[in-house]
Tab-separated table of C-alpha atoms in Angstrom:
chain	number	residue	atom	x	y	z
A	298	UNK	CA	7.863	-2.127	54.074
A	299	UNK	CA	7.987	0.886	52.498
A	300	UNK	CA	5.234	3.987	52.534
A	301	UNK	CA	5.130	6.616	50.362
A	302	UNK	CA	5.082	10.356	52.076
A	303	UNK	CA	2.448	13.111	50.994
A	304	UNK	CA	4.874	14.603	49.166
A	305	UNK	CA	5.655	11.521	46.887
A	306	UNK	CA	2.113	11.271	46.502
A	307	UNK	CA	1.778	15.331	45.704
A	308	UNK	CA	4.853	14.383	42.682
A	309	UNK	CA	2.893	11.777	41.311
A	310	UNK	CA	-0.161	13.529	40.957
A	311	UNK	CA	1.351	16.255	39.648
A	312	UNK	CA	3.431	14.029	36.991
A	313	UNK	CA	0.211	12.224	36.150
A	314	UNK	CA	-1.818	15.431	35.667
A	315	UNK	CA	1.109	16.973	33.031
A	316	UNK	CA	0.798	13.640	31.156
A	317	UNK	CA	-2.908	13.991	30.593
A	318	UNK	CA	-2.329	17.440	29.750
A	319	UNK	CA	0.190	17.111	26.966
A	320	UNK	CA	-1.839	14.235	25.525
A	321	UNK	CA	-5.079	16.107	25.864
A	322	UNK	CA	-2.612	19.009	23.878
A	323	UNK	CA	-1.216	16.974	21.421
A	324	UNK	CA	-5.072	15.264	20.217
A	325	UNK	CA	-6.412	19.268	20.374
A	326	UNK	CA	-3.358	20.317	17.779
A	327	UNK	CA	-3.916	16.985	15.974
A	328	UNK	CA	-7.982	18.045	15.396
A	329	UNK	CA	-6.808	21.818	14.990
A	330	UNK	CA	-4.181	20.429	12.059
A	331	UNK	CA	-7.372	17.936	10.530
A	332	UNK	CA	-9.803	20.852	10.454
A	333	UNK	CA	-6.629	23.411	8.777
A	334	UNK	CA	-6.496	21.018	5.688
A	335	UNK	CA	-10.273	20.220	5.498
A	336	UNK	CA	-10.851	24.251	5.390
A	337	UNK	CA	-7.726	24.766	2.777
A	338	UNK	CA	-9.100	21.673	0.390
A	339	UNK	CA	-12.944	23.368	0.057
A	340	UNK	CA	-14.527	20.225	1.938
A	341	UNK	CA	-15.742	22.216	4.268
A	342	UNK	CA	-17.411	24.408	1.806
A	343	UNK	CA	-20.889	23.813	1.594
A	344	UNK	CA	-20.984	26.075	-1.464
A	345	UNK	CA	-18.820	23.495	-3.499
A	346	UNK	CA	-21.134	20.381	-2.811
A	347	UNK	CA	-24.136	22.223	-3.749
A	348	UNK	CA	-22.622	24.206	-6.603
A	349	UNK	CA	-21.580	20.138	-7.764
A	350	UNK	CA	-25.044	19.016	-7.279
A	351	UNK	CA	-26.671	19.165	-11.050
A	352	UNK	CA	-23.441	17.619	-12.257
A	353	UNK	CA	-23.637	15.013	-10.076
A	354	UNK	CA	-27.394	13.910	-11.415
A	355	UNK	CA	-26.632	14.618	-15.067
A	356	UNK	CA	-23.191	12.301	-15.468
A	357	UNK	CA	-25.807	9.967	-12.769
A	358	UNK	CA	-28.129	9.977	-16.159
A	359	UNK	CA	-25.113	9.521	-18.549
A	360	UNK	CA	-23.951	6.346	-16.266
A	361	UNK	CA	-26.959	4.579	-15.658
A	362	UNK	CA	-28.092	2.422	-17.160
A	363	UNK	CA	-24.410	0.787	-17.998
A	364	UNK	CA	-23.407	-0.570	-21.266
A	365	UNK	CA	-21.967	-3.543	-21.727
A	366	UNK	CA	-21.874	-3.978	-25.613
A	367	UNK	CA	-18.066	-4.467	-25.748
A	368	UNK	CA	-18.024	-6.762	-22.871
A	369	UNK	CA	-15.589	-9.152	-25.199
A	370	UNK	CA	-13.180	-6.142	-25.464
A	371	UNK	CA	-12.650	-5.964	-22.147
A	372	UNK	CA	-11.847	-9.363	-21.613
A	373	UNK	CA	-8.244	-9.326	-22.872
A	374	UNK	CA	-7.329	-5.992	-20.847
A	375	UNK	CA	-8.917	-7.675	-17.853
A	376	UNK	CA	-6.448	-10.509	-18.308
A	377	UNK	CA	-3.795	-7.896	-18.837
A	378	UNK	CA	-4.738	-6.207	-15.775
A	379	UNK	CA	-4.548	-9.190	-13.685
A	380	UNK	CA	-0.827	-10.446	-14.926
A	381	UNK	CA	0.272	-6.980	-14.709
A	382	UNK	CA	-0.707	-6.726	-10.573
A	383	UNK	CA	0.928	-10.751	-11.024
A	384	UNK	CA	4.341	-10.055	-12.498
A	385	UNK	CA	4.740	-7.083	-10.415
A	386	UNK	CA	4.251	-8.432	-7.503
A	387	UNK	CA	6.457	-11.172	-7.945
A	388	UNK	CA	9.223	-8.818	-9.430
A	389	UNK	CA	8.721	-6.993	-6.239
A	390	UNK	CA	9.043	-9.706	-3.731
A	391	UNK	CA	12.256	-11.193	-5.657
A	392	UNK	CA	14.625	-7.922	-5.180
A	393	UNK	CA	12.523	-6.744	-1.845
A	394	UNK	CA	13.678	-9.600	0.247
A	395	UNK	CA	17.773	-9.021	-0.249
A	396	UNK	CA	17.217	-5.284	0.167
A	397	UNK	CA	14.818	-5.951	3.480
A	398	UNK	CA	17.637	-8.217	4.974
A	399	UNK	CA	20.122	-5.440	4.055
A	400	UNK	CA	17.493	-2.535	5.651
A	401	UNK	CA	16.829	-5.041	8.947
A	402	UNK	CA	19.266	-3.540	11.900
A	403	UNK	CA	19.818	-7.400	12.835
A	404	UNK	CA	20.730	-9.028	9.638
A	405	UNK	CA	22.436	-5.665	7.509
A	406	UNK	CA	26.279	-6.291	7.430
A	407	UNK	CA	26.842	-2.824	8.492
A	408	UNK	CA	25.294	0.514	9.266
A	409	UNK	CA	26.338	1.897	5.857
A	410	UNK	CA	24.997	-0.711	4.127
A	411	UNK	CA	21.949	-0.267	6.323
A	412	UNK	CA	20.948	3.602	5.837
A	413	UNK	CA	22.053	2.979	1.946
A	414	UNK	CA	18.909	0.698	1.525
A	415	UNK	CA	16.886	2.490	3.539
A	416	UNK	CA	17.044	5.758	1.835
A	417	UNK	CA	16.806	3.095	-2.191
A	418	UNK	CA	13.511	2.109	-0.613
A	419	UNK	CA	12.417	5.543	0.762
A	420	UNK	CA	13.013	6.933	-2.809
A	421	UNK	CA	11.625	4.345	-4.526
A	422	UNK	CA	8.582	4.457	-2.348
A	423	UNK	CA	7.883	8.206	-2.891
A	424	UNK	CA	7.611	7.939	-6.503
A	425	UNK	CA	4.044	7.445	-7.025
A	426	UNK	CA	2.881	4.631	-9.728
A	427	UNK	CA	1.920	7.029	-12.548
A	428	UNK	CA	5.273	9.320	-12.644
A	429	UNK	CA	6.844	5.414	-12.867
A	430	UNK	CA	4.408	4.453	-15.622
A	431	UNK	CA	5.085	7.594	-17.670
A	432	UNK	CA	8.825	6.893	-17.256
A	433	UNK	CA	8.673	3.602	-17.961
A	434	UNK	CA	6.206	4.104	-21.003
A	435	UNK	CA	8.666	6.739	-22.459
A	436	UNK	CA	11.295	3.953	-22.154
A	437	UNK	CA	10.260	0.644	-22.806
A	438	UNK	CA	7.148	2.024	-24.755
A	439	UNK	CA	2.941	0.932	-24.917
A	440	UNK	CA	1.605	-2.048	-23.271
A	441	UNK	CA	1.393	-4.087	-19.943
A	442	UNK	CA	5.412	-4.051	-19.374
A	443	UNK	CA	6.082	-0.474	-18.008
A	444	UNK	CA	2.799	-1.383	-16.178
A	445	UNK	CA	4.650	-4.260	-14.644
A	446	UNK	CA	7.889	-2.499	-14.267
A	447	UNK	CA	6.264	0.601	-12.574
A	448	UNK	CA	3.907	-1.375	-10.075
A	449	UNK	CA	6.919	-3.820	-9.375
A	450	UNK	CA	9.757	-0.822	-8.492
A	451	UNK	CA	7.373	0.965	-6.731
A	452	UNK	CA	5.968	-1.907	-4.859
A	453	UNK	CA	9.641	-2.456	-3.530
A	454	UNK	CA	9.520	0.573	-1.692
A	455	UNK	CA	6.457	-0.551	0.535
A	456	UNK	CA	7.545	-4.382	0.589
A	457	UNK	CA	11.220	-4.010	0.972
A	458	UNK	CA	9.799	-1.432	4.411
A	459	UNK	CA	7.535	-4.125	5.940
A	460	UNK	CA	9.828	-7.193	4.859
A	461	UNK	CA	13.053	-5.412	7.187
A	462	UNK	CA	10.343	-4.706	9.655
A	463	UNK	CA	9.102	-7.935	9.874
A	464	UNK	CA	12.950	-9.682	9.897
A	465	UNK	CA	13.865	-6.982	12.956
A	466	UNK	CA	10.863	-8.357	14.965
A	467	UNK	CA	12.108	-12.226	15.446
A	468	UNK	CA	13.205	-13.825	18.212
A	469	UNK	CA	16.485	-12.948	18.650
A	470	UNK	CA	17.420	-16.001	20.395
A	471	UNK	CA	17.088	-18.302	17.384
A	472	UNK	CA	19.627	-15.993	16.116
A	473	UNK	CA	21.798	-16.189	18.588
A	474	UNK	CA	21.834	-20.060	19.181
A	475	UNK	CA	22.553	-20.451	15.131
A	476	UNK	CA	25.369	-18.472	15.690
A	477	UNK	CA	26.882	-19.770	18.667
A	478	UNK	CA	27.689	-23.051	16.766
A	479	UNK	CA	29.126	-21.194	14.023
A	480	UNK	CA	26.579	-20.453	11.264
A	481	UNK	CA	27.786	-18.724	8.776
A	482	UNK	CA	25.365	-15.694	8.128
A	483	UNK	CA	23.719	-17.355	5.033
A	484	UNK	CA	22.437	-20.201	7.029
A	485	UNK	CA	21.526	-18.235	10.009
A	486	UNK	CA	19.333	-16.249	7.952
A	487	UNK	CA	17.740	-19.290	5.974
A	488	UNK	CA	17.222	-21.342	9.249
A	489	UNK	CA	17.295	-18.890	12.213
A	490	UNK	CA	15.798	-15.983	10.725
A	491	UNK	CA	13.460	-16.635	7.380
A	492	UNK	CA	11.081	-19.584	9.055
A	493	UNK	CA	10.001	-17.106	11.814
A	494	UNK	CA	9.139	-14.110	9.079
A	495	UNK	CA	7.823	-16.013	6.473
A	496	UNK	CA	3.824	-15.630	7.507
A	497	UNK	CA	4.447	-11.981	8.245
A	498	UNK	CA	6.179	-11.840	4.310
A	499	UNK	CA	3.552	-14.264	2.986
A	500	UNK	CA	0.370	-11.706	4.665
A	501	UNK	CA	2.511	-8.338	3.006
A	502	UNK	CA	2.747	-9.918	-0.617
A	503	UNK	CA	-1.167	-11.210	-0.461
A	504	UNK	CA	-2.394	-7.412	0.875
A	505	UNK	CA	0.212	-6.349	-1.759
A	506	UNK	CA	-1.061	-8.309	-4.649
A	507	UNK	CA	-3.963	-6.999	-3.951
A	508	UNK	CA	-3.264	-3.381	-3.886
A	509	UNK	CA	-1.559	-4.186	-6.848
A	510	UNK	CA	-4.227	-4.849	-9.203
A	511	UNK	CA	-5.950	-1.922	-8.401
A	512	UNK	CA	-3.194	0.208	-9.002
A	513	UNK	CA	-2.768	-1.628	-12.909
A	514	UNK	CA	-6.323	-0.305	-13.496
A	515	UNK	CA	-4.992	3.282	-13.108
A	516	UNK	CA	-1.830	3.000	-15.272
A	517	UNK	CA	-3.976	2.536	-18.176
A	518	UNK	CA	-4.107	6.776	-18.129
A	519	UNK	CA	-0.670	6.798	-18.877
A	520	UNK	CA	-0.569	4.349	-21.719
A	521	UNK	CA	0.461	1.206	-19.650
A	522	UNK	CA	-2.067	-1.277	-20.898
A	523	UNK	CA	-4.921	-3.068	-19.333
A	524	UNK	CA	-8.095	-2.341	-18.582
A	525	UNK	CA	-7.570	0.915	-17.273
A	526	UNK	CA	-6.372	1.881	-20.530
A	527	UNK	CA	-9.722	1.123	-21.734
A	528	UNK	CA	-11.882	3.171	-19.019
A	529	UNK	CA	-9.852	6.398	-19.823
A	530	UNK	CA	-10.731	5.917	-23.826
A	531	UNK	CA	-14.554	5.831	-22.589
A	532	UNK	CA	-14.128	8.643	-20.379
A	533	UNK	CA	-12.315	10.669	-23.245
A	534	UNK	CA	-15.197	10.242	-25.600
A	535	UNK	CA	-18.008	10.906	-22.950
A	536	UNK	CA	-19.559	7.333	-22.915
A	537	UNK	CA	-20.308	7.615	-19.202
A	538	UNK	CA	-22.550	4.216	-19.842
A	539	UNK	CA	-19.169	2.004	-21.296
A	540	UNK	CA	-16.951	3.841	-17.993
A	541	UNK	CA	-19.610	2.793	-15.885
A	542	UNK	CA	-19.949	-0.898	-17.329
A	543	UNK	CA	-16.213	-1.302	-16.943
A	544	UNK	CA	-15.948	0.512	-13.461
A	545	UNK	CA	-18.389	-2.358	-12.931
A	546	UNK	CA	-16.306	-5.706	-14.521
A	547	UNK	CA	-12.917	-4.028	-12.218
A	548	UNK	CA	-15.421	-4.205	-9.136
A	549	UNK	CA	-15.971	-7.736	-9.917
A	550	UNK	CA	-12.313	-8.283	-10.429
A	551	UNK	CA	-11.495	-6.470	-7.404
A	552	UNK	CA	-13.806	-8.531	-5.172
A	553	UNK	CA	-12.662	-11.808	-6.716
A	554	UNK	CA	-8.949	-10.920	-6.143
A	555	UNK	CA	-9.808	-9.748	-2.695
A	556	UNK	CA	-11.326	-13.410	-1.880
A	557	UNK	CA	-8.149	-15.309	-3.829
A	558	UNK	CA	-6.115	-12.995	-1.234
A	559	UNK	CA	-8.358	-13.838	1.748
A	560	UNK	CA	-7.977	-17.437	0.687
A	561	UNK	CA	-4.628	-17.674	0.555
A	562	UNK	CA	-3.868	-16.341	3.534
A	563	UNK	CA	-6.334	-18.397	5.438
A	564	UNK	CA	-4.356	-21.724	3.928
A	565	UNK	CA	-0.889	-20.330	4.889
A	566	UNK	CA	-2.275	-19.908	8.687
């Protein structure tokens, strides 16, 4: 039986007390950092706020009541909306999952092959939707498909990420047994590797679906269709009451495509 001496106690103490000092360091330099860029972006200038305060009540005036008077206008950019946040999610999902399984460390081929996706699905996640819309209006031209093609390339980014994360977190000893009586690495990763991911890949596409749809309300600014397209014409003409009315149907939409996803993923449970 062994005892520990007062010096052995006096080292763990001490060890103990410089842990709770470089954590109680690192959350002071983490609130020092928050308050830095709250000061540099004016938000915590009460100036601004009150300077913003008669603005706020007259577009409140302009807004309220909403009009809906081209309700059936909206209707068809709605639907546009909705297969835009469909297509390119599905576009996504179809070239995410060979680029995740070439990004996860236990099913890439090789470590070049490896850090090659990695960095395709860091750029293509640091492109933001709207510099992809304007390219892909400028090359395939007006409407829902650079919509589809810019939420679908971009989406690959943050799918492909969280598909290769979810593949490196299996059991490994599925893997291994699939293997061991000489798999080749096709089947191992359709029956060792795929049945144990799939409700992690099914819950990313749902929550990405979703995100999805709100992001094809914004691409409208850029010319890429739906009925985002549609709020920036109100808002360019100062009918606060029509942007209002249609911030209104997206809501709906939003909360209606939030319950599909919720849905869906309580089925696939």
């Amino acid at each position: 039986m062994s005892y520990f001496t007062p010096s052995a106690y006096d080292a763990i103490l001490a060890r103990e007390g410089m842990a709770r000092h470089k954590r109680a360091a690192a959350v002071l330099l983490m609130v020092v950092l928050i308050v830095v860029a709250m000061a540099l972006t004016g938000l915590l200038d009460p100036r601004r706020f009150a300077d913003a305060w008669p603005a706020i009540k007259q577009l409140s005036r302009e807004m309220f009541p909403p009009d809906f008077g081209r309700y059936k206008s909206w209707l068809r950019p709605l639907a546009d909306t909705l297969a835009m946040s469909v297509a390119g999610t599905a576009l996504a999902v179809a070239l995410s999952l060979p680029l995740a399984l070439l990004a996860a460390s236990n099913t890439t081929p090789n470590s070049i092959a490896y850090r090659a996706t990695r960095a395709i699905l860091n750029l293509l996640r640091s492109i933001p939707e709207l510099i992809m819309g304007i390219i892909f209006v400028a090359m395939v031209g007006f409407g829902a498909l650079p919509g589809v093609l810019a939420v679908g390339f971009h989406s690959i980014g943050m799918i492909g990420k969280f598909f290769a994360e979810s593949i490196e977190h299996v059991d490994p000893k599925p893997i291994e047994a699939a293997r061991a009586v000489g798999a080749s690495p096709l089947q191992v990763i359709f029956h060792a590797v795929l049945p144990q991911a799939l409700p992690q890949l099914a819950d990313t596409t749902i929550y990405r679906w979703e995100y999805n749809f709100r992001a094809s309300t914004v691409l409208g600014a850029v010319g890429a269709g739906g009925i985002g397209f549609e709020l920036i014409a109100a808002l360019r003409v100062l009918e606060y009451a029509q942007a209002s009315a249609i911030l209104i149907c997206i809501l709906g939409c939003v909360t209606i495509v939030d319950g599909i996803g919720a849905a869906l993923r309580k089925y696939l449970k």
